[in-house]
Coordinates of C-alpha atoms in Angstrom, one line a residue:
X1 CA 36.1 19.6 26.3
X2 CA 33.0 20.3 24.9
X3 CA 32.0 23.7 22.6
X4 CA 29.7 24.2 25.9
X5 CA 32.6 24.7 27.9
X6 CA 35.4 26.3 25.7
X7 CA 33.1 29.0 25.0
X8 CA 33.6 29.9 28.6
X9 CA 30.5 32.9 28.9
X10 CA 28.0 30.4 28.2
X11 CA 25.7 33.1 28.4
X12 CA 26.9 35.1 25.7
X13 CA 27.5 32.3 23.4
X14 CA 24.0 30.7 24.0
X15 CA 23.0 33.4 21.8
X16 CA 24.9 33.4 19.4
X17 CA 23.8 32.1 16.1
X18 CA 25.8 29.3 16.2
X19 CA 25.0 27.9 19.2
X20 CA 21.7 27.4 17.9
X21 CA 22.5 26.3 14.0
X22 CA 25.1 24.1 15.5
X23 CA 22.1 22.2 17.0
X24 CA 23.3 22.7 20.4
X25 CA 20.1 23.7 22.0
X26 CA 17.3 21.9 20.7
X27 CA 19.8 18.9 19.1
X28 CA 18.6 20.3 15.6
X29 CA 19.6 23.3 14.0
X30 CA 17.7 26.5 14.5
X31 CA 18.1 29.2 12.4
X32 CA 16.6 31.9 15.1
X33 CA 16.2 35.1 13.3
X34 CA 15.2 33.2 9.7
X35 CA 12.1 31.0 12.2
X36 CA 10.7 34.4 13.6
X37 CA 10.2 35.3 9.9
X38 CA 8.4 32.7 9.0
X39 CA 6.1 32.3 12.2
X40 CA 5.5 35.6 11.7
X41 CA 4.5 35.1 8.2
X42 CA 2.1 32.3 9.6
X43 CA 1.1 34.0 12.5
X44 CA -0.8 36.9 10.0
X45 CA -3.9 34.5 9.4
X46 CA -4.2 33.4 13.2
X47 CA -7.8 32.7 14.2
X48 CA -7.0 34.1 18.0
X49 CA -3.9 36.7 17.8
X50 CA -1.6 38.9 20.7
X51 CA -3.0 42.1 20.9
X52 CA 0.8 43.5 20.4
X53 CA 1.4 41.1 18.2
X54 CA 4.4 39.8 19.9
X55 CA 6.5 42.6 19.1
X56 CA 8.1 42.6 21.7
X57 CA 9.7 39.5 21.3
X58 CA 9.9 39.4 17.6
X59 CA 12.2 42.8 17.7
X60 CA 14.0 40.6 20.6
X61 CA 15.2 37.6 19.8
X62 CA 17.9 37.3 22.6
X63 CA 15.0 37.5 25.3
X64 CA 13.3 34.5 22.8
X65 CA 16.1 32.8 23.2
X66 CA 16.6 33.2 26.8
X67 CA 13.5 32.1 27.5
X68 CA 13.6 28.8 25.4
X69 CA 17.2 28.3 27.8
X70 CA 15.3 29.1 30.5
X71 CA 12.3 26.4 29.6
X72 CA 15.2 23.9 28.9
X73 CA 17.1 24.7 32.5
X74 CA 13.5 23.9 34.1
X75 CA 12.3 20.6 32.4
X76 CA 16.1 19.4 32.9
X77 CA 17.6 19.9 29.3
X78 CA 14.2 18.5 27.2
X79 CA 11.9 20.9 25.9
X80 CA 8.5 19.5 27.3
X81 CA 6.3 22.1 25.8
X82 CA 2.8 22.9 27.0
X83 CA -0.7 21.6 26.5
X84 CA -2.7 23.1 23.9
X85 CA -6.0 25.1 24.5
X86 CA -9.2 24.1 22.8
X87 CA -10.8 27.3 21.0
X88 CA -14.0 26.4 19.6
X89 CA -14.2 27.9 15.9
X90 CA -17.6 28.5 14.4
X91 CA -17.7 27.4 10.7
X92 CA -20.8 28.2 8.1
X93 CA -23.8 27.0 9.0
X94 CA -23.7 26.7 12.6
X95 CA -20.8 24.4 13.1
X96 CA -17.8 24.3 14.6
X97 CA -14.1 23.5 14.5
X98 CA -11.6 23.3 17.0
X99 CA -8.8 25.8 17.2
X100 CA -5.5 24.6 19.3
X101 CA -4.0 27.3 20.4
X102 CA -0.5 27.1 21.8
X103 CA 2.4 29.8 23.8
X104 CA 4.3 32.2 21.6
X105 CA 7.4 29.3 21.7
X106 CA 6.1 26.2 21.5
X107 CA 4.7 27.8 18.3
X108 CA 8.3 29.1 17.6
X109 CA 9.8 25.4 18.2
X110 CA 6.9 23.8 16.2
X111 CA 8.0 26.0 13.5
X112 CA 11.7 25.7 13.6
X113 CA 10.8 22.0 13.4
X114 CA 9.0 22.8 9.9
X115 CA 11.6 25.4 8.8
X116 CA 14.1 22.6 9.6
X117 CA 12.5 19.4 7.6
X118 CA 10.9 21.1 4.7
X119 CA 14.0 21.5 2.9
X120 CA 15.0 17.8 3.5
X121 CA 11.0 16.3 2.5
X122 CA 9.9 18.7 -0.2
X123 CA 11.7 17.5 -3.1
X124 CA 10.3 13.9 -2.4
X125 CA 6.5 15.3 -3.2
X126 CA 5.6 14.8 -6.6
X127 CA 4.8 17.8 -8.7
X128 CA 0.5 16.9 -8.7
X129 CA 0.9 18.3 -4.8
X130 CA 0.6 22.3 -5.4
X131 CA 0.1 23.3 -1.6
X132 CA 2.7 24.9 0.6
X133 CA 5.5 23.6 -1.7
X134 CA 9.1 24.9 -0.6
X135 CA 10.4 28.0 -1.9
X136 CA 14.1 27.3 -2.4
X137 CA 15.1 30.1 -4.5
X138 CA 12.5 32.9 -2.7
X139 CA 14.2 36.5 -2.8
X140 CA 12.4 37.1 0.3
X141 CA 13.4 35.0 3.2
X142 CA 10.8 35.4 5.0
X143 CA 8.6 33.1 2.8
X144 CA 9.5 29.4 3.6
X145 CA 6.7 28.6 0.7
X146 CA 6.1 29.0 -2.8
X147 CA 2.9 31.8 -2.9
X148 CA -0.2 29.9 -2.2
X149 CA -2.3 32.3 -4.3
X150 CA -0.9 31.1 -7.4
X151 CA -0.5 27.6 -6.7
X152 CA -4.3 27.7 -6.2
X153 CA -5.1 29.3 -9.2
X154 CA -2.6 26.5 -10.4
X155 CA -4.9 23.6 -9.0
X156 CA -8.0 24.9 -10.0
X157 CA -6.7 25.8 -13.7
X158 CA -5.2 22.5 -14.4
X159 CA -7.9 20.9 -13.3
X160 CA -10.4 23.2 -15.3
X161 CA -9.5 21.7 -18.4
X162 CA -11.5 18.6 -18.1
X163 CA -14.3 20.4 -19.7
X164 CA -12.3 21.8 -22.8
X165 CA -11.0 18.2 -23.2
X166 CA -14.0 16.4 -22.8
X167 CA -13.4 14.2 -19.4
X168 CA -14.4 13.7 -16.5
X169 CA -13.6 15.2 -13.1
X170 CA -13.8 13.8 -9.5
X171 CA -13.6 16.4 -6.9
X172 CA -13.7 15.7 -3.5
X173 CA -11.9 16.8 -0.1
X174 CA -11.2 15.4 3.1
X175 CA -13.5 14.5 6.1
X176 CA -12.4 16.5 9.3
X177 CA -8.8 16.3 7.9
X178 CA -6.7 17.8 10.6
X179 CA -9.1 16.3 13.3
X180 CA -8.4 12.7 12.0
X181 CA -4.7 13.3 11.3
X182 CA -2.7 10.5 13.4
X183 CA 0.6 11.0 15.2
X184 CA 1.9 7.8 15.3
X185 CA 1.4 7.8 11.2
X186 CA 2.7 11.3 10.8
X187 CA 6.3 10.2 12.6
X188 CA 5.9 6.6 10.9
X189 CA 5.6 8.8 7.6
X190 CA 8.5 11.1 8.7
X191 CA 11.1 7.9 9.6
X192 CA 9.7 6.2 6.9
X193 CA 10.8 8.6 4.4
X194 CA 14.6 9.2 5.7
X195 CA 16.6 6.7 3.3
X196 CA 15.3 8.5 0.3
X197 CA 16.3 11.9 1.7
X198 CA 19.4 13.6 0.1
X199 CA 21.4 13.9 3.3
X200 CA 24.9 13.5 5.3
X201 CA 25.1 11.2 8.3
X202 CA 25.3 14.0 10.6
X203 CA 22.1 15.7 8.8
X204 CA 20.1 12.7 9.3
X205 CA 21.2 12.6 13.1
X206 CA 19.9 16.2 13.3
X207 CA 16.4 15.2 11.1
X208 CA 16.1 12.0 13.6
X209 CA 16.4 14.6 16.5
X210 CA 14.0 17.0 15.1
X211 CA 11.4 13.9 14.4
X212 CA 12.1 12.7 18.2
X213 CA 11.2 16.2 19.1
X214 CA 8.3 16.4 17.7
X215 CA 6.7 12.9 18.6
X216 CA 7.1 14.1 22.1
X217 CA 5.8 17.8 21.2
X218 CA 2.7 16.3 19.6
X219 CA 1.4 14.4 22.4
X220 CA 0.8 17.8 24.4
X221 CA -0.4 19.7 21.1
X222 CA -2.5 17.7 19.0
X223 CA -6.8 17.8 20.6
X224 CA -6.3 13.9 22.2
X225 CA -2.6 13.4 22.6
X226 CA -3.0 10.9 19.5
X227 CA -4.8 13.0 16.9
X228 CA -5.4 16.2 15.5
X229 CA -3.3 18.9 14.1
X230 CA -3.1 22.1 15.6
X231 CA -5.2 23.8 12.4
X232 CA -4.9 26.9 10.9
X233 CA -0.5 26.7 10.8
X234 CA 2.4 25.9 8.5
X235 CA 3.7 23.8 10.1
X236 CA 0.8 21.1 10.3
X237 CA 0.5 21.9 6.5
X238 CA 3.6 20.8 5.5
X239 CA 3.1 17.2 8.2
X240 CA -0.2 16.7 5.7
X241 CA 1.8 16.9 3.0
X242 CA 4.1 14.3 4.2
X243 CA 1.5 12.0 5.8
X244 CA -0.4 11.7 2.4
X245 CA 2.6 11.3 0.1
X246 CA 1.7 7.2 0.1
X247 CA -1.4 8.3 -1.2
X248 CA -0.2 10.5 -3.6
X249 CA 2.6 8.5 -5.0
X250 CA -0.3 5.5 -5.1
X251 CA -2.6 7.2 -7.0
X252 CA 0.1 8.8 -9.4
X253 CA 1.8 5.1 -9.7
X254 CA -1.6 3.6 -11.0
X255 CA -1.2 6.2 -13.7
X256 CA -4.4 8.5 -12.5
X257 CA -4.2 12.0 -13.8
X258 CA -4.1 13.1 -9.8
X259 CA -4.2 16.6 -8.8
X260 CA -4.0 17.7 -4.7
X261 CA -4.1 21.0 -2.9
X262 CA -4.0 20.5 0.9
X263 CA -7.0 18.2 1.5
X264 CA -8.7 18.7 -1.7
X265 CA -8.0 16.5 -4.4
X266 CA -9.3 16.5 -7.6
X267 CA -8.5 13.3 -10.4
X268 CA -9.3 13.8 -14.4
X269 CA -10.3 10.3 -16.4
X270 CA -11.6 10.0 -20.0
X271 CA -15.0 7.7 -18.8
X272 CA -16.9 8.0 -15.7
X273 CA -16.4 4.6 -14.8
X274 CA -12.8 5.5 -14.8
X275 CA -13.3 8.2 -12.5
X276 CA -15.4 5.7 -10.1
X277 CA -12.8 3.6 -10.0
X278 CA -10.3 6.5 -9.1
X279 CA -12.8 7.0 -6.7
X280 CA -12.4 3.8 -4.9
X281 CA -8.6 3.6 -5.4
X282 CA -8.3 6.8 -3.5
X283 CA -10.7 5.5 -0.3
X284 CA -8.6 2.3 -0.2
X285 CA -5.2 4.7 0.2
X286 CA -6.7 7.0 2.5
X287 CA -8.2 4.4 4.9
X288 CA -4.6 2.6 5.0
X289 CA -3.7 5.8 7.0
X290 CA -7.1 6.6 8.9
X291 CA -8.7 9.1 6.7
X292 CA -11.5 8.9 4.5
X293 CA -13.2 11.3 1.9
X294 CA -16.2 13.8 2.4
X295 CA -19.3 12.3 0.7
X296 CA -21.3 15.1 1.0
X297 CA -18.3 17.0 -0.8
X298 CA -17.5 14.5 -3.4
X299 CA -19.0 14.9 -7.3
X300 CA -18.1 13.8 -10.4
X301 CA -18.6 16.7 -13.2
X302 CA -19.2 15.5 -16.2
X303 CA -17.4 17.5 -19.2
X304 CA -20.7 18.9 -20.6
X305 CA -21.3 20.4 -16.4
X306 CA -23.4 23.4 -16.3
X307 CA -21.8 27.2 -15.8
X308 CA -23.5 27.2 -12.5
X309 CA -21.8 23.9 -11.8
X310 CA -17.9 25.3 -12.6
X311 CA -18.7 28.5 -11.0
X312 CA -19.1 26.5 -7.8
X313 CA -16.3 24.3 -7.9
X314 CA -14.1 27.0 -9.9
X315 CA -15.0 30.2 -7.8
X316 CA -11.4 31.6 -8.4
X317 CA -11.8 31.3 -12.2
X318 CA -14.5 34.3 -12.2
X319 CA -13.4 36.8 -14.6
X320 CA -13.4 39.3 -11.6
X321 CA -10.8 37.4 -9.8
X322 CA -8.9 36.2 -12.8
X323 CA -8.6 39.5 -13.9
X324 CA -6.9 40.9 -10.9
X325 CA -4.6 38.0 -10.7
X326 CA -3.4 39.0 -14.1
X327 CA -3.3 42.5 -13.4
X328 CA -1.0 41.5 -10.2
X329 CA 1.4 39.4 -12.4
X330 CA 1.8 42.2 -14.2
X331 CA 3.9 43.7 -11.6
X332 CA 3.6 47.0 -12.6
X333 CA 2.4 49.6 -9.7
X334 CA 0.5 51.2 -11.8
X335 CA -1.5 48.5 -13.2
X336 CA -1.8 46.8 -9.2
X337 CA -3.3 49.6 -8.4
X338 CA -5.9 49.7 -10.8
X339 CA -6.9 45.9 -9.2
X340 CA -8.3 47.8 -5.9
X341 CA -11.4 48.4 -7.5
X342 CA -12.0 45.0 -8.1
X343 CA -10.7 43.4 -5.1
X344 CA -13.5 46.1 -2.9
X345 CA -16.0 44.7 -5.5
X346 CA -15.3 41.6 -4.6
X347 CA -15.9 42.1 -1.0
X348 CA -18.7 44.0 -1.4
X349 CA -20.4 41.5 -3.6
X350 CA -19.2 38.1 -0.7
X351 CA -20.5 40.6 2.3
X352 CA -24.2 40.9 0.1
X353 CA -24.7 37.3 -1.0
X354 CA -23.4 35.6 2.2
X355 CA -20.1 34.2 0.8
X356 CA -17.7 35.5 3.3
X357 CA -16.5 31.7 4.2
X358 CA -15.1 31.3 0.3
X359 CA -11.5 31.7 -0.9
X360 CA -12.8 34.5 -3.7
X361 CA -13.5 36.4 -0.2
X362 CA -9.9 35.3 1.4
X363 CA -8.3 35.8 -1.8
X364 CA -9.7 39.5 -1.5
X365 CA -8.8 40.0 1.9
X366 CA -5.4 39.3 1.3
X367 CA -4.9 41.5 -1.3
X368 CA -5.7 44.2 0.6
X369 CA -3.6 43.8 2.8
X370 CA -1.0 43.2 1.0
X371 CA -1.9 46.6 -1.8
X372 CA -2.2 48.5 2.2
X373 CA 1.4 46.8 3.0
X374 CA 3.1 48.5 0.0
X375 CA 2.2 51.8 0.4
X376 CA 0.2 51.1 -3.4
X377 CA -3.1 52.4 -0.9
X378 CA -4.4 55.2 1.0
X379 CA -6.7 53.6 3.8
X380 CA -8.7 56.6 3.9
X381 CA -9.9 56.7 0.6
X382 CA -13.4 56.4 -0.2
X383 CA -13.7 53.3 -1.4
X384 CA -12.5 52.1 2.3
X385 CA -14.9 54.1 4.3
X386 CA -17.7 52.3 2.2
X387 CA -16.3 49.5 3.3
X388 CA -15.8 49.6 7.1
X389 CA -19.8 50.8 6.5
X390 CA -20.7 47.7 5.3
X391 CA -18.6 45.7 7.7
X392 CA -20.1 47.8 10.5
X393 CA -22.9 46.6 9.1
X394 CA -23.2 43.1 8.9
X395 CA -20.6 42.2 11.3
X396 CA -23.7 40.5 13.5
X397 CA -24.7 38.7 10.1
X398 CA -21.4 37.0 9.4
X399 CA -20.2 36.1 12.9
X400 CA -18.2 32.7 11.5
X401 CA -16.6 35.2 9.6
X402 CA -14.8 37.9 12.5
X403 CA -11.1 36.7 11.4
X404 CA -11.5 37.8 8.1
X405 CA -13.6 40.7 9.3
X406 CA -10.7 41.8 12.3
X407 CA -8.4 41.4 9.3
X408 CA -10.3 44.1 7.4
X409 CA -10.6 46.6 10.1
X410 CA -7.3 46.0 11.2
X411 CA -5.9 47.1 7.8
X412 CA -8.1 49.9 7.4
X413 CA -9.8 51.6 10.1
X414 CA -7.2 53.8 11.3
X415 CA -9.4 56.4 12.9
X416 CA -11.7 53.7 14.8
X417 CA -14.5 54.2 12.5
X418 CA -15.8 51.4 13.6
X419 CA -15.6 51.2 17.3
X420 CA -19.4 51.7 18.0
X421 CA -20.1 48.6 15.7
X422 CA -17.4 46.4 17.5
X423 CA -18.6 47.8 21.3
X424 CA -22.4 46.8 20.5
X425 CA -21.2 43.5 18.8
X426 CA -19.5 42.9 21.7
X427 CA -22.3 43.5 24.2
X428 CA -25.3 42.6 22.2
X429 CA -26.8 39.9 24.4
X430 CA -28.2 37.8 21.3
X431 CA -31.6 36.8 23.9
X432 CA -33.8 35.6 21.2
X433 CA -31.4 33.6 19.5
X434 CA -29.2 31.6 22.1
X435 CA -27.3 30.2 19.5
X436 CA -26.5 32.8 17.6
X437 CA -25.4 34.5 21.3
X438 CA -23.1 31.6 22.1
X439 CA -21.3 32.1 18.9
X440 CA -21.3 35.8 19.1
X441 CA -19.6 35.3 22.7
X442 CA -16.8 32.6 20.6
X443 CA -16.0 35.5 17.8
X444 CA -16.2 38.1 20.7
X445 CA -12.8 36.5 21.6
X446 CA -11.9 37.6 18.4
X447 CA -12.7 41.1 18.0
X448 CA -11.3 41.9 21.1
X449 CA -8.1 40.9 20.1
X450 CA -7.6 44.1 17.2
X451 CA -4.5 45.7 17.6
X452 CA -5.1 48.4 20.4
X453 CA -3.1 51.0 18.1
X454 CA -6.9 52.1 17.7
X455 CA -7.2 53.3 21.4
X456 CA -6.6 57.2 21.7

């Protein structure tokens, strides 16, 4: 008799931890309350987000799970998931990107999928690969990943010292990464990889069923049922990570001094020709698994490049930003604090000069949030108030940029300060610039979706 059956209220035990770590829903285990953590980590950068939040099913996890049960009873005991919706998602410049947006749980099974494998597949990255590394020994549970701040301060750092030691660097990224990203490769790269994982039998049955489930998950989420990554999540993250450990191992094995972050990769060599043929090496991997690099991003920096030059490919190694990273390691309340000076410089300076699309802008962003968070800020301070000014401001002039903006105003505007600047952004009919209208209407979508704690 099965564990089904003995249980005898099958309701009750359904949700029941063990039920679901026993991988008797899903055929994997599932970890429910840990998986709502970490989507809800992920969820906090969302291009499109619930107006509540999904509180109401985060601070109920039994209705979560009796709706999954519920999903399962209807498609006959395989989750089937739904199709993804295209968002179209302006980027600098006038283009765009698409956004897949998925339900509330097909994102939670997508991430217990992640939460699931990571553990398994991180240890066979090599240590070049610095983004959204595993975080075994976190003392916060919630984060699945090691903290992407400092990893990036890590990539860009490491690879700084090409000038102080006289070589050359290659610096390129991706073209359309998680547009191009296959399917069919990232499962190939998932079975691929089981023999060298560090597993039991029974685990490898469980990482089998988690791979089967999200072949068939994929093929509903990703923009033409063969390729494309839902962008902007964890989850697809971690895939990349997977997909390109061939190249990484590749480039590492022909004894290139090989540096990664996400889709950006960056290689140090002693000669320019060196570097060229890095170069080529790393188009030969990449096209062995559909992907190719950005020409229009790619340079080689010489070791004698121009300030202007590192600035642009370094824009984390400012002294403003450096500076408050220190301060934050510091980990001393008192000194944090003195950062928030800084970090509203910082934003200030992005919003004036047009840089609201850079990671000195994101990195900014975040920390306010995060100096809000803890308590270690009082949002209606005057250093805020300047700021929801100048974001009332400009909103029209940095449209590509509303997710950071909601962000902002989501963190700090807690007496709807700026309300009149959101209502007339949001009916401003744009008539001399079409365009500019049409992408207004896209980021519209956006602002709307502000917590409504502001109403009242």
């Amino acid at each position: 008799m099965s564990d089904y059956s003995e249980k005898g209220n099958y309701p009750e035990y359904s949700l029941s931890p063990a039920f679901w770590e026993k991988g008797q829903a899903l055929g994997f285990p599932i970890k429910f309350d840990l998986v709502l953590k970490h989507l809800r980590q992920d969820m906090r950068d969302d291009w499109y987000f619930d107006c509540l939040q999904y509180d109401d099913l985060f601070k109920n996890p039994d209705e979560a799970k009796r709706i999954i049960l519920s999903l399962l009873q209807e498609w006959n005991g395989v989750y089937c998931g739904t199709r993804s919706v295209v968002r179209n998602i302006p980027k600098k410049g006038y283009g765009e990107r698409y956004g897949l947006e998925t339900d509330f749980f097909d994102r939670f099974i997508y991430q217990s999928i992640c939460s699931f494998l990571i553990p398994f597949y991180d240890s066979l990255l090599g240590h070049r690969v610095l983004s959204y590394r595993h975080d075994a020994a976190s003392q916060n549970s919630k984060y699945l990943f090691k903290n992407k701040i400092d990893r990036w301060f890590t990539f860009e750092g490491v690879t700084l010292t090409f000038a102080r030691s006289n070589r050359h660097l290659l610096v390129t990224d991706l073209s359309n990464f998680f547009e191009n990203i296959s399917r069919a490769q990232i499962i190939a790269a998932l079975e691929k990889a089981i023999p060298e994982i560090v597993a039991t039998g029974p685990e490898k049955l469980h990482i089998r069923n988690a791979i089967g489930t999200l072949d068939r998950l994929l093929e509903q989420w990703t923009f033409s049922r063969d390729h494309g990554l839902p962008q902007n999540r964890d989850a697809s993250s971690f895939l990349s990570n997977v997909l390109l450990r061939s190249v990484d191992h590749e480039m590492a094995r022909k004894g290139y001094d090989y540096y990664r972050y996400v889709d950006d990769i960056r290689v140090l060599a002693d000669t320019e020709p060196q570097v060229r043929r890095a170069l080529q090496d790393l188009i030969r991997e990449l096209r062995k698994i559909g992907l190719n690099i950005n020409a229009t991003k790619t340079e080689i920096l010489p070791p004698d490049a121009s300030q202007e030059t590192l600035a642009t490919y370094f824009p984390s190694q400012d002294s403003a930003t450096t500076a408050i990273n220190q301060m934050w390691q510091s980990r001393s309340r008192r000194i944090v604090t003195r950062s928030v000076a800084y970090i509203f410089n910082i934003l200030t300076n992005c919003i004036e000069t047009g840089d609201t699309q850079t990671r000195q802008f994101r990195f900014a962003v975040n920390r306010v949030a995060q100096i809000v968070e803890s308590g270690l800020f009082d949002v209606g301070d005057a250093l805020s108030t300047t700021l929801l000014d100048t974001l009332s401001r400009s909103l029209s002039e940095h449209a590509v940029s509303t997710d950071q903006y909601c962000r902002l105003i989501a963190t700090l505007d807690r007496d709807g300060r700026c309300l009149p600047a959101l209502e007339c952004f949001l009916t401003s009919g744009g008539a001399r610039n079409p365009r500019l209208a049409e992408l207004q209407h896209m980021d519209a979508t956006r602002v709307s979706e502000i917590p409504i704690r502001w109403v009242g």
